[in-house]
Amino acid sequence: MRRLAGRTALVTGGGQGVGRGIALALAAEGAAVVITGRTEGTLEDTARVIAERGGRVQTVVGDVGERTDVERMVAETVREFGGLDVLVNNAQSSVQRCLEQTSYDDVQLAYRSGPLAAFQAMRAALPHLMASRGSVVNLGSSAAVLGEAGFASYAMAKEAIRGLSRVAAREWGPYGIRVNIVCPAALSPAAQEYFAAHPEKAEQVVAGIPLGRMGDPETDIGRAVAALVSDDMAYLTGATLMLEGGRTLIG
């Protein structure tokens, strides 16, 4: 019996990168998966892979920066599969700039697609998560934990997500809902694009990872998330899991 058989998961930004890896891993453990995003083509590509592997999948095109879209994502998940057990808030848009060059619009973009989107999704999902005693995983970032230069608006948004998650873990624990944060370091398309533009940064980042490599979105990040939302981790909530090969080790 696969660990997530009979459960339903919603993954925002599930068409590519880390979100895709998480969706593939959840489906491999038996969950019915709904993946959302703004680009229909990437969603359909990921859905095809899940279906070819024998999984159950549905796609919902929408923008997590729009409250009505977020509410529709949750509603369509429940309508398609009859409930919601796992919510993964992965989608995030941002512009990487140093602090003095970061604009108010940059910050608005990061917050609207990050912590505000997660807030809306969690609020919309709450009645269904209460019914299932489900689990929420929100995506943070080691760049934010480290206060990495050049990531001002992104770091702000990701740390806001961690604050939101810890409050929700405390308030929703009595409902049996677990809320945890994952900070991944994975070779997603966004990371590949950034490293291609900043090759010296790529060398620096990998050199600072004790395990000597960036993570794989499915096997390193996705499978860890699948374990996190399973009954194997039923006593863990409010935690930040640093899935980044030891990059943020101190001392």
Short mmCIF file of C-alpha atoms in Angstrom, two decimals:
data_model
loop_
_atom_site.label_atom_id
_atom_site.label_comp_id
_atom_site.label_asym_id
_atom_site.label_seq_id
_atom_site.Cartn_x
_atom_site.Cartn_y
_atom_site.Cartn_z
CA MET A 1 0.00 0.00 0.00
CA ARG A 2 1.42 3.35 -1.04
CA ARG A 3 1.61 5.92 1.75
CA LEU A 4 -0.81 8.45 0.25
CA ALA A 5 -3.36 6.10 -1.31
CA GLY A 6 -6.87 7.54 -1.08
CA ARG A 7 -5.70 11.10 -0.45
CA THR A 8 -5.96 14.21 -2.60
CA ALA A 9 -3.26 16.86 -2.95
CA LEU A 10 -3.30 20.34 -4.49
CA VAL A 11 0.07 21.67 -5.66
CA THR A 12 0.28 25.28 -6.84
CA GLY A 13 2.88 25.96 -9.50
CA GLY A 14 2.88 22.23 -10.19
CA GLY A 15 3.70 22.36 -13.88
CA GLN A 16 7.46 22.79 -13.63
CA GLY A 17 10.47 22.83 -11.35
CA VAL A 18 10.09 21.96 -7.68
CA GLY A 19 6.29 21.97 -7.92
CA ARG A 20 6.44 19.42 -10.72
CA GLY A 21 8.80 17.25 -8.71
CA ILE A 22 6.50 17.39 -5.70
CA ALA A 23 3.44 16.53 -7.80
CA LEU A 24 5.20 13.55 -9.38
CA ALA A 25 6.31 12.24 -6.00
CA LEU A 26 2.90 12.65 -4.38
CA ALA A 27 1.26 10.82 -7.27
CA ALA A 28 3.85 8.04 -7.03
CA GLU A 29 2.78 7.51 -3.41
CA GLY A 30 -0.85 7.09 -4.49
CA ALA A 31 -2.32 10.57 -4.05
CA ALA A 32 -4.74 12.05 -6.56
CA VAL A 33 -3.03 15.28 -7.55
CA VAL A 34 -4.35 18.62 -8.80
CA ILE A 35 -1.66 20.85 -10.29
CA THR A 36 -2.21 24.53 -10.95
CA GLY A 37 -0.34 27.26 -12.77
CA ARG A 38 -0.62 30.01 -15.34
CA THR A 39 0.75 28.05 -18.31
CA GLU A 40 -1.49 25.31 -19.62
CA GLY A 41 1.26 23.65 -21.65
CA THR A 42 3.54 22.92 -18.70
CA LEU A 43 0.61 21.68 -16.64
CA GLU A 44 -0.46 19.30 -19.41
CA ASP A 45 3.10 17.99 -19.82
CA THR A 46 3.34 17.17 -16.11
CA ALA A 47 -0.16 15.69 -16.07
CA ARG A 48 0.75 13.44 -18.99
CA VAL A 49 3.76 12.06 -17.11
CA ILE A 50 1.68 11.40 -14.00
CA ALA A 51 -1.03 9.67 -16.05
CA GLU A 52 1.54 7.57 -17.93
CA ARG A 53 2.83 6.37 -14.57
CA GLY A 54 -0.66 5.32 -13.57
CA GLY A 55 -1.52 8.28 -11.37
CA ARG A 56 -4.69 10.34 -11.10
CA VAL A 57 -4.28 13.99 -12.00
CA GLN A 58 -6.26 17.10 -12.85
CA THR A 59 -5.01 20.48 -14.06
CA VAL A 60 -6.39 23.91 -13.21
CA VAL A 61 -5.11 26.97 -15.06
CA GLY A 62 -5.02 30.06 -12.88
CA ASP A 63 -2.93 32.73 -11.19
CA VAL A 64 -2.31 32.39 -7.46
CA GLY A 65 -1.99 36.16 -7.34
CA GLU A 66 -5.75 36.39 -7.99
CA ARG A 67 -7.94 35.52 -5.00
CA THR A 68 -10.81 34.25 -7.13
CA ASP A 69 -8.44 31.95 -9.01
CA VAL A 70 -7.11 30.51 -5.75
CA GLU A 71 -10.62 29.86 -4.46
CA ARG A 72 -11.48 28.20 -7.78
CA MET A 73 -8.41 25.96 -7.54
CA VAL A 74 -9.53 24.63 -4.18
CA ALA A 75 -13.17 24.30 -5.26
CA GLU A 76 -12.27 22.37 -8.42
CA THR A 77 -10.01 20.05 -6.44
CA VAL A 78 -12.81 19.17 -4.05
CA ARG A 79 -15.33 18.83 -6.87
CA GLU A 80 -13.06 16.52 -8.89
CA PHE A 81 -11.83 14.24 -6.09
CA GLY A 82 -14.31 14.75 -3.26
CA GLY A 83 -12.04 16.35 -0.69
CA LEU A 84 -8.60 17.76 0.09
CA ASP A 85 -5.93 16.19 2.28
CA VAL A 86 -2.72 17.95 1.26
CA LEU A 87 -2.12 21.56 0.22
CA VAL A 88 1.30 22.50 -1.15
CA ASN A 89 1.85 26.23 -1.68
CA ASN A 90 4.76 26.19 -4.09
CA ALA A 91 4.01 28.93 -6.65
CA GLN A 92 6.11 32.08 -6.35
CA SER A 93 7.00 34.91 -8.70
CA SER A 94 9.75 37.40 -7.94
CA VAL A 95 12.47 39.57 -9.40
CA GLN A 96 16.00 39.15 -8.04
CA ARG A 97 17.62 42.51 -7.32
CA CYS A 98 19.79 43.97 -4.60
CA LEU A 99 17.95 45.96 -1.94
CA GLU A 100 18.68 49.48 -3.20
CA GLN A 101 17.40 48.55 -6.66
CA THR A 102 14.26 46.75 -5.42
CA SER A 103 11.05 48.60 -6.19
CA TYR A 104 7.72 48.62 -4.42
CA ASP A 105 6.28 46.77 -7.42
CA ASP A 106 8.91 44.05 -6.99
CA VAL A 107 7.82 43.56 -3.39
CA GLN A 108 4.14 43.57 -4.34
CA LEU A 109 4.76 40.87 -6.95
CA ALA A 110 6.61 38.66 -4.48
CA TYR A 111 4.00 39.08 -1.75
CA ARG A 112 0.98 38.70 -4.00
CA SER A 113 2.23 35.43 -5.49
CA GLY A 114 3.82 34.15 -2.27
CA PRO A 115 2.50 34.78 1.26
CA LEU A 116 -0.80 36.35 0.18
CA ALA A 117 -1.46 33.47 -2.22
CA ALA A 118 -0.60 30.94 0.48
CA PHE A 119 -2.87 32.77 2.92
CA GLN A 120 -5.77 32.69 0.46
CA ALA A 121 -5.26 29.03 -0.37
CA MET A 122 -5.03 28.03 3.28
CA ARG A 123 -8.18 29.95 4.15
CA ALA A 124 -10.09 28.40 1.23
CA ALA A 125 -8.81 24.91 2.05
CA LEU A 126 -9.40 25.08 5.81
CA PRO A 127 -12.89 23.48 5.96
CA HIS A 128 -11.72 20.58 3.81
CA LEU A 129 -8.47 20.14 5.73
CA MET A 130 -10.44 20.12 8.98
CA ALA A 131 -12.60 17.32 7.61
CA SER A 132 -9.58 15.27 6.54
CA ARG A 133 -7.21 16.28 9.37
CA GLY A 134 -4.90 17.17 6.54
CA SER A 135 -1.51 18.74 6.01
CA VAL A 136 -0.12 21.97 4.55
CA VAL A 137 3.38 22.37 3.15
CA ASN A 138 4.53 25.89 2.35
CA LEU A 139 7.73 26.57 0.41
CA GLY A 140 10.33 28.79 2.02
CA SER A 141 13.90 29.40 0.88
CA SER A 142 17.43 28.95 2.18
CA ALA A 143 18.26 32.23 0.40
CA ALA A 144 15.85 33.95 2.77
CA VAL A 145 17.13 32.11 5.85
CA LEU A 146 20.68 33.13 4.97
CA GLY A 147 19.72 36.67 3.98
CA GLU A 148 21.44 36.17 0.65
CA ALA A 149 22.42 39.31 -1.26
CA GLY A 150 20.40 40.06 -4.37
CA PHE A 151 17.17 38.45 -3.14
CA ALA A 152 15.50 41.31 -1.26
CA SER A 153 11.84 40.98 -2.27
CA TYR A 154 12.06 37.18 -2.55
CA ALA A 155 13.58 36.83 0.92
CA MET A 156 10.94 39.12 2.40
CA ALA A 157 8.14 37.05 0.89
CA LYS A 158 9.61 33.70 1.86
CA GLU A 159 10.16 34.68 5.49
CA ALA A 160 6.58 35.99 5.60
CA ILE A 161 5.44 32.55 4.50
CA ARG A 162 7.38 30.99 7.36
CA GLY A 163 5.73 33.33 9.85
CA LEU A 164 2.28 32.56 8.47
CA SER A 165 3.01 28.83 8.64
CA ARG A 166 4.09 28.87 12.27
CA VAL A 167 0.98 30.76 13.34
CA ALA A 168 -1.22 28.33 11.39
CA ALA A 169 0.55 25.34 12.94
CA ARG A 170 -0.27 26.64 16.41
CA GLU A 171 -3.85 27.68 15.66
CA TRP A 172 -4.81 24.72 13.47
CA GLY A 173 -3.10 21.99 15.47
CA PRO A 174 -6.27 21.42 17.55
CA TYR A 175 -8.05 20.58 14.27
CA GLY A 176 -5.49 17.88 13.54
CA ILE A 177 -3.99 19.94 10.69
CA ARG A 178 -0.23 20.01 10.37
CA VAL A 179 1.57 22.96 8.74
CA ASN A 180 5.25 22.74 7.86
CA ILE A 181 7.76 24.64 5.74
CA VAL A 182 10.24 23.20 3.25
CA CYS A 183 13.23 25.22 2.07
CA PRO A 184 14.61 23.44 -1.01
CA ALA A 185 17.78 23.88 -3.01
CA ALA A 186 16.91 22.23 -6.31
CA LEU A 187 17.98 22.56 -9.90
CA SER A 188 14.66 23.91 -11.16
CA PRO A 189 14.31 25.74 -14.50
CA ALA A 190 14.40 29.05 -12.61
CA ALA A 191 17.61 28.03 -10.85
CA GLN A 192 19.13 26.86 -14.13
CA GLU A 193 18.29 30.17 -15.76
CA TYR A 194 19.73 32.16 -12.86
CA PHE A 195 22.93 30.10 -12.77
CA ALA A 196 23.34 30.37 -16.55
CA ALA A 197 23.29 34.15 -16.18
CA HIS A 198 25.57 34.05 -13.12
CA PRO A 199 27.99 31.11 -13.58
CA GLU A 200 30.28 32.32 -10.82
CA LYS A 201 27.31 32.24 -8.44
CA ALA A 202 26.53 28.65 -9.45
CA GLU A 203 30.07 27.57 -8.54
CA GLN A 204 29.86 29.43 -5.24
CA VAL A 205 26.50 27.89 -4.29
CA VAL A 206 27.51 24.31 -5.10
CA ALA A 207 30.84 24.77 -3.31
CA GLY A 208 28.89 25.77 -0.20
CA ILE A 209 26.73 22.63 -0.18
CA PRO A 210 28.28 19.84 1.92
CA LEU A 211 26.64 17.17 -0.25
CA GLY A 212 28.25 18.79 -3.29
CA ARG A 213 25.24 19.14 -5.58
CA MET A 214 21.89 20.83 -6.09
CA GLY A 215 18.85 18.70 -5.31
CA ASP A 216 16.63 16.94 -7.80
CA PRO A 217 13.07 18.35 -7.77
CA GLU A 218 11.41 14.93 -7.66
CA THR A 219 13.76 12.51 -5.94
CA ASP A 220 15.27 14.88 -3.37
CA ILE A 221 12.49 17.41 -2.76
CA GLY A 222 9.30 15.70 -3.91
CA ARG A 223 9.88 12.43 -2.09
CA ALA A 224 10.72 14.29 1.11
CA VAL A 225 7.45 16.23 0.86
CA ALA A 226 5.56 12.98 0.26
CA ALA A 227 7.08 11.58 3.45
CA LEU A 228 6.33 14.80 5.33
CA VAL A 229 2.59 14.71 4.56
CA SER A 230 2.29 11.00 5.23
CA ASP A 231 1.41 9.35 8.53
CA ASP A 232 5.12 8.65 9.03
CA MET A 233 5.55 12.30 10.07
CA ALA A 234 2.22 12.70 11.86
CA TYR A 235 3.76 14.33 14.95
CA LEU A 236 5.64 17.09 13.11
CA THR A 237 4.17 20.57 12.72
CA GLY A 238 5.46 24.13 12.62
CA ALA A 239 8.86 22.89 11.47
CA THR A 240 11.19 24.20 8.77
CA LEU A 241 12.88 21.41 6.82
CA MET A 242 16.07 22.58 5.16
CA LEU A 243 16.21 20.35 2.07
CA GLU A 244 19.36 21.99 0.74
CA GLY A 245 22.19 19.52 1.20
CA GLY A 246 23.45 21.19 4.36
CA ARG A 247 23.91 24.64 2.81
CA THR A 248 22.70 26.50 5.90
CA LEU A 249 24.71 24.51 8.44
CA ILE A 250 26.15 26.78 11.12
CA GLY A 251 29.31 26.04 13.06
#
